Amino acid sequence: MTTVESLEQAIEQLSPAELARFRRWFSRFDADAWDAQIEADAAAGKLDALAEEGLAEYRSGSAAIRSMTR
């Protein structure tokens, strides 16, 4: 049995309260992992081309401006 399969079985056994607690923990864990990956990618220059493309569109006036409100 793989670690993931073991985790799946353990999660299936959680009570509703324990599952809610796990969801809160995992949400924070996942967000922190995502933030760390974005920071590492930015530091490594992996986002530079996208940033330059966006700046070029902005400077040329061709960038689409979208409202943040709905």
Short mmCIF file of N, CA, C and O in Angstrom, two decimals:
data_model
loop_
_atom_site.label_atom_id
_atom_site.label_comp_id
_atom_site.label_asym_id
_atom_site.label_seq_id
_atom_site.Cartn_x
_atom_site.Cartn_y
_atom_site.Cartn_z
N MET A 1 0.85 -1.18 0.00
CA MET A 1 0.00 0.00 0.00
C MET A 1 0.90 1.24 0.00
O MET A 1 1.85 1.31 0.75
N THR A 2 0.56 2.21 -0.84
CA THR A 2 1.35 3.43 -0.92
C THR A 2 1.00 4.37 0.23
O THR A 2 -0.04 4.20 0.90
N THR A 3 1.83 5.35 0.44
CA THR A 3 1.57 6.34 1.47
C THR A 3 0.26 7.08 1.18
O THR A 3 -0.53 7.31 2.10
N VAL A 4 0.02 7.41 -0.08
CA VAL A 4 -1.21 8.12 -0.43
C VAL A 4 -2.43 7.26 -0.12
O VAL A 4 -3.42 7.75 0.43
N GLU A 5 -2.35 6.00 -0.45
CA GLU A 5 -3.47 5.10 -0.14
C GLU A 5 -3.70 5.00 1.36
O GLU A 5 -4.85 4.99 1.82
N SER A 6 -2.64 4.97 2.13
CA SER A 6 -2.76 4.94 3.59
C SER A 6 -3.41 6.22 4.10
O SER A 6 -4.27 6.17 4.99
N LEU A 7 -2.99 7.34 3.55
CA LEU A 7 -3.59 8.61 3.94
C LEU A 7 -5.07 8.65 3.58
O LEU A 7 -5.90 9.12 4.38
N GLU A 8 -5.40 8.19 2.39
CA GLU A 8 -6.81 8.18 1.97
C GLU A 8 -7.66 7.36 2.94
O GLU A 8 -8.74 7.80 3.35
N GLN A 9 -7.16 6.20 3.32
CA GLN A 9 -7.90 5.35 4.26
C GLN A 9 -8.04 6.03 5.62
O GLN A 9 -9.10 5.97 6.24
N ALA A 10 -6.98 6.66 6.08
CA ALA A 10 -7.04 7.34 7.38
C ALA A 10 -8.03 8.50 7.33
O ALA A 10 -8.82 8.69 8.27
N ILE A 11 -8.03 9.26 6.25
CA ILE A 11 -8.93 10.40 6.12
C ILE A 11 -10.38 9.93 6.08
O ILE A 11 -11.27 10.56 6.66
N GLU A 12 -10.63 8.81 5.42
CA GLU A 12 -11.99 8.26 5.36
C GLU A 12 -12.52 7.89 6.74
O GLU A 12 -13.74 7.84 6.95
N GLN A 13 -11.63 7.65 7.68
CA GLN A 13 -12.04 7.24 9.03
C GLN A 13 -12.26 8.42 9.98
O GLN A 13 -12.70 8.24 11.11
N LEU A 14 -11.95 9.64 9.54
CA LEU A 14 -12.08 10.79 10.41
C LEU A 14 -13.54 11.11 10.70
O LEU A 14 -14.41 10.96 9.84
N SER A 15 -13.78 11.59 11.90
CA SER A 15 -15.11 12.08 12.26
C SER A 15 -15.34 13.40 11.53
O SER A 15 -14.38 14.02 11.03
N PRO A 16 -16.58 13.86 11.46
CA PRO A 16 -16.83 15.15 10.80
C PRO A 16 -16.00 16.29 11.40
O PRO A 16 -15.47 17.12 10.67
N ALA A 17 -15.85 16.33 12.71
CA ALA A 17 -15.06 17.39 13.35
C ALA A 17 -13.58 17.26 12.99
O ALA A 17 -12.91 18.27 12.72
N GLU A 18 -13.08 16.03 13.00
CA GLU A 18 -11.68 15.82 12.63
C GLU A 18 -11.44 16.15 11.16
O GLU A 18 -10.41 16.72 10.81
N LEU A 19 -12.40 15.82 10.31
CA LEU A 19 -12.28 16.13 8.89
C LEU A 19 -12.26 17.65 8.67
O LEU A 19 -11.46 18.15 7.88
N ALA A 20 -13.09 18.38 9.39
CA ALA A 20 -13.09 19.84 9.29
C ALA A 20 -11.74 20.40 9.74
O ALA A 20 -11.19 21.30 9.09
N ARG A 21 -11.21 19.86 10.82
CA ARG A 21 -9.89 20.30 11.30
C ARG A 21 -8.82 19.99 10.27
O ARG A 21 -7.93 20.81 10.00
N PHE A 22 -8.87 18.79 9.68
CA PHE A 22 -7.91 18.41 8.64
C PHE A 22 -8.02 19.36 7.44
O PHE A 22 -7.00 19.78 6.89
N ARG A 23 -9.24 19.66 7.02
CA ARG A 23 -9.42 20.57 5.88
C ARG A 23 -8.79 21.93 6.14
O ARG A 23 -8.15 22.49 5.26
N ARG A 24 -9.00 22.46 7.34
CA ARG A 24 -8.39 23.77 7.68
C ARG A 24 -6.87 23.68 7.62
O ARG A 24 -6.20 24.53 7.05
N TRP A 25 -6.32 22.62 8.22
CA TRP A 25 -4.87 22.45 8.21
C TRP A 25 -4.36 22.30 6.78
O TRP A 25 -3.38 22.95 6.39
N PHE A 26 -5.01 21.45 5.98
CA PHE A 26 -4.52 21.20 4.63
C PHE A 26 -4.64 22.44 3.77
O PHE A 26 -3.76 22.72 2.94
N SER A 27 -5.67 23.21 3.96
CA SER A 27 -5.83 24.45 3.20
C SER A 27 -4.66 25.39 3.45
O SER A 27 -4.08 25.96 2.52
N ARG A 28 -4.29 25.55 4.72
CA ARG A 28 -3.13 26.40 5.07
C ARG A 28 -1.84 25.79 4.51
O ARG A 28 -1.00 26.49 3.95
N PHE A 29 -1.67 24.49 4.67
CA PHE A 29 -0.48 23.80 4.18
C PHE A 29 -0.34 23.98 2.67
O PHE A 29 0.74 24.31 2.17
N ASP A 30 -1.42 23.77 1.95
CA ASP A 30 -1.40 23.87 0.49
C ASP A 30 -1.12 25.31 0.05
O ASP A 30 -0.33 25.53 -0.88
N ALA A 31 -1.74 26.28 0.70
CA ALA A 31 -1.49 27.68 0.36
C ALA A 31 -0.04 28.06 0.61
O ALA A 31 0.58 28.76 -0.21
N ASP A 32 0.52 27.60 1.72
CA ASP A 32 1.92 27.89 2.03
C ASP A 32 2.86 27.25 1.00
O ASP A 32 3.84 27.87 0.57
N ALA A 33 2.54 26.03 0.58
CA ALA A 33 3.36 25.35 -0.43
C ALA A 33 3.29 26.10 -1.76
O ALA A 33 4.30 26.26 -2.45
N TRP A 34 2.09 26.55 -2.14
CA TRP A 34 1.91 27.31 -3.38
C TRP A 34 2.72 28.61 -3.32
O TRP A 34 3.42 28.96 -4.27
N ASP A 35 2.60 29.32 -2.20
CA ASP A 35 3.35 30.58 -2.04
C ASP A 35 4.85 30.34 -2.16
O ASP A 35 5.56 31.11 -2.81
N ALA A 36 5.35 29.28 -1.52
CA ALA A 36 6.78 28.97 -1.58
C ALA A 36 7.21 28.67 -3.01
O ALA A 36 8.29 29.09 -3.45
N GLN A 37 6.38 27.95 -3.77
CA GLN A 37 6.71 27.62 -5.16
C GLN A 37 6.75 28.88 -6.02
O GLN A 37 7.66 29.07 -6.82
N ILE A 38 5.76 29.76 -5.85
CA ILE A 38 5.73 31.01 -6.62
C ILE A 38 6.97 31.86 -6.29
O ILE A 38 7.61 32.41 -7.18
N GLU A 39 7.31 31.95 -4.99
CA GLU A 39 8.48 32.72 -4.59
C GLU A 39 9.75 32.13 -5.19
O GLU A 39 10.63 32.87 -5.66
N ALA A 40 9.87 30.81 -5.17
CA ALA A 40 11.06 30.15 -5.74
C ALA A 40 11.12 30.38 -7.24
O ALA A 40 12.20 30.67 -7.79
N ASP A 41 9.98 30.26 -7.92
CA ASP A 41 9.95 30.50 -9.37
C ASP A 41 10.32 31.94 -9.70
O ASP A 41 11.07 32.20 -10.64
N ALA A 42 9.81 32.88 -8.91
CA ALA A 42 10.13 34.29 -9.15
C ALA A 42 11.62 34.55 -8.92
O ALA A 42 12.27 35.22 -9.73
N ALA A 43 12.16 34.00 -7.85
CA ALA A 43 13.58 34.19 -7.55
C ALA A 43 14.47 33.57 -8.62
O ALA A 43 15.56 34.08 -8.90
N ALA A 44 14.01 32.49 -9.23
CA ALA A 44 14.79 31.81 -10.27
C ALA A 44 14.59 32.44 -11.65
O ALA A 44 15.19 32.00 -12.62
N GLY A 45 13.75 33.47 -11.72
CA GLY A 45 13.54 34.15 -12.99
C GLY A 45 12.53 33.48 -13.91
O GLY A 45 12.37 33.88 -15.05
N LYS A 46 11.83 32.48 -13.41
CA LYS A 46 10.91 31.73 -14.25
C LYS A 46 9.67 32.55 -14.65
O LYS A 46 8.96 32.17 -15.57
N LEU A 47 9.42 33.64 -13.94
CA LEU A 47 8.24 34.46 -14.24
C LEU A 47 8.60 35.74 -15.00
O LEU A 47 7.72 36.52 -15.36
N ASP A 48 9.88 35.93 -15.25
CA ASP A 48 10.34 37.16 -15.89
C ASP A 48 9.70 37.39 -17.26
O ASP A 48 9.29 38.50 -17.58
N ALA A 49 9.62 36.35 -18.06
CA ALA A 49 9.06 36.49 -19.41
C ALA A 49 7.59 36.91 -19.34
O ALA A 49 7.14 37.76 -20.12
N LEU A 50 6.86 36.34 -18.40
CA LEU A 50 5.45 36.72 -18.26
C LEU A 50 5.31 38.17 -17.79
O LEU A 50 4.44 38.91 -18.27
N ALA A 51 6.17 38.57 -16.87
CA ALA A 51 6.14 39.95 -16.40
C ALA A 51 6.48 40.91 -17.53
O ALA A 51 5.82 41.94 -17.70
N GLU A 52 7.49 40.59 -18.30
CA GLU A 52 7.87 41.45 -19.42
C GLU A 52 6.75 41.55 -20.45
O GLU A 52 6.49 42.62 -21.00
N GLU A 53 6.09 40.44 -20.71
CA GLU A 53 4.98 40.44 -21.66
C GLU A 53 3.85 41.35 -21.16
O GLU A 53 3.30 42.15 -21.93
N GLY A 54 3.53 41.25 -19.91
CA GLY A 54 2.49 42.10 -19.33
C GLY A 54 2.88 43.56 -19.36
O GLY A 54 2.05 44.43 -19.69
N LEU A 55 4.12 43.86 -19.02
CA LEU A 55 4.58 45.26 -19.06
C LEU A 55 4.59 45.81 -20.47
O LEU A 55 4.22 46.97 -20.69
N ALA A 56 4.98 45.00 -21.43
CA ALA A 56 4.98 45.44 -22.83
C ALA A 56 3.56 45.75 -23.28
O ALA A 56 3.32 46.76 -23.96
N GLU A 57 2.60 44.91 -22.92
CA GLU A 57 1.21 45.18 -23.28
C GLU A 57 0.72 46.46 -22.61
O GLU A 57 0.00 47.25 -23.22
N TYR A 58 1.08 46.64 -21.35
CA TYR A 58 0.68 47.85 -20.63
C TYR A 58 1.26 49.10 -21.30
O TYR A 58 0.55 50.08 -21.55
N ARG A 59 2.55 49.05 -21.60
CA ARG A 59 3.22 50.20 -22.22
C ARG A 59 2.64 50.53 -23.59
O ARG A 59 2.56 51.69 -23.98
N SER A 60 2.24 49.51 -24.34
CA SER A 60 1.70 49.74 -25.68
C SER A 60 0.24 50.14 -25.65
O SER A 60 -0.32 50.51 -26.69
N GLY A 61 -0.37 50.05 -24.49
CA GLY A 61 -1.78 50.40 -24.38
C GLY A 61 -2.72 49.28 -24.78
O GLY A 61 -3.92 49.48 -24.89
N SER A 62 -2.16 48.09 -25.02
CA SER A 62 -3.01 46.99 -25.46
C SER A 62 -3.41 46.06 -24.33
O SER A 62 -4.10 45.06 -24.57
N ALA A 63 -3.03 46.39 -23.12
CA ALA A 63 -3.39 45.54 -21.99
C ALA A 63 -4.87 45.69 -21.69
O ALA A 63 -5.41 46.79 -21.67
N ALA A 64 -5.53 44.58 -21.50
CA ALA A 64 -6.96 44.60 -21.16
C ALA A 64 -7.07 45.00 -19.69
O ALA A 64 -6.40 44.44 -18.83
N ILE A 65 -7.92 45.94 -19.42
CA ILE A 65 -8.14 46.39 -18.05
C ILE A 65 -9.47 45.77 -17.61
O ILE A 65 -10.50 45.98 -18.22
N ARG A 66 -9.39 45.00 -16.54
CA ARG A 66 -10.58 44.33 -16.02
C ARG A 66 -10.90 44.88 -14.65
O ARG A 66 -10.01 45.07 -13.82
N SER A 67 -12.14 45.09 -14.41
CA SER A 67 -12.58 45.55 -13.11
C SER A 67 -12.47 44.43 -12.10
O SER A 67 -12.79 43.27 -12.40
N MET A 68 -12.04 44.74 -10.91
CA MET A 68 -11.94 43.75 -9.86
C MET A 68 -13.27 43.56 -9.15
O MET A 68 -13.44 42.66 -8.36
N THR A 69 -14.22 44.44 -9.40
CA THR A 69 -15.54 44.31 -8.77
C THR A 69 -16.48 43.63 -9.74
O THR A 69 -16.31 43.68 -10.95
N ARG A 70 -17.47 43.00 -9.21
CA ARG A 70 -18.45 42.33 -10.06
C ARG A 70 -19.81 42.93 -9.88
O ARG A 70 -20.30 43.32 -8.97
#
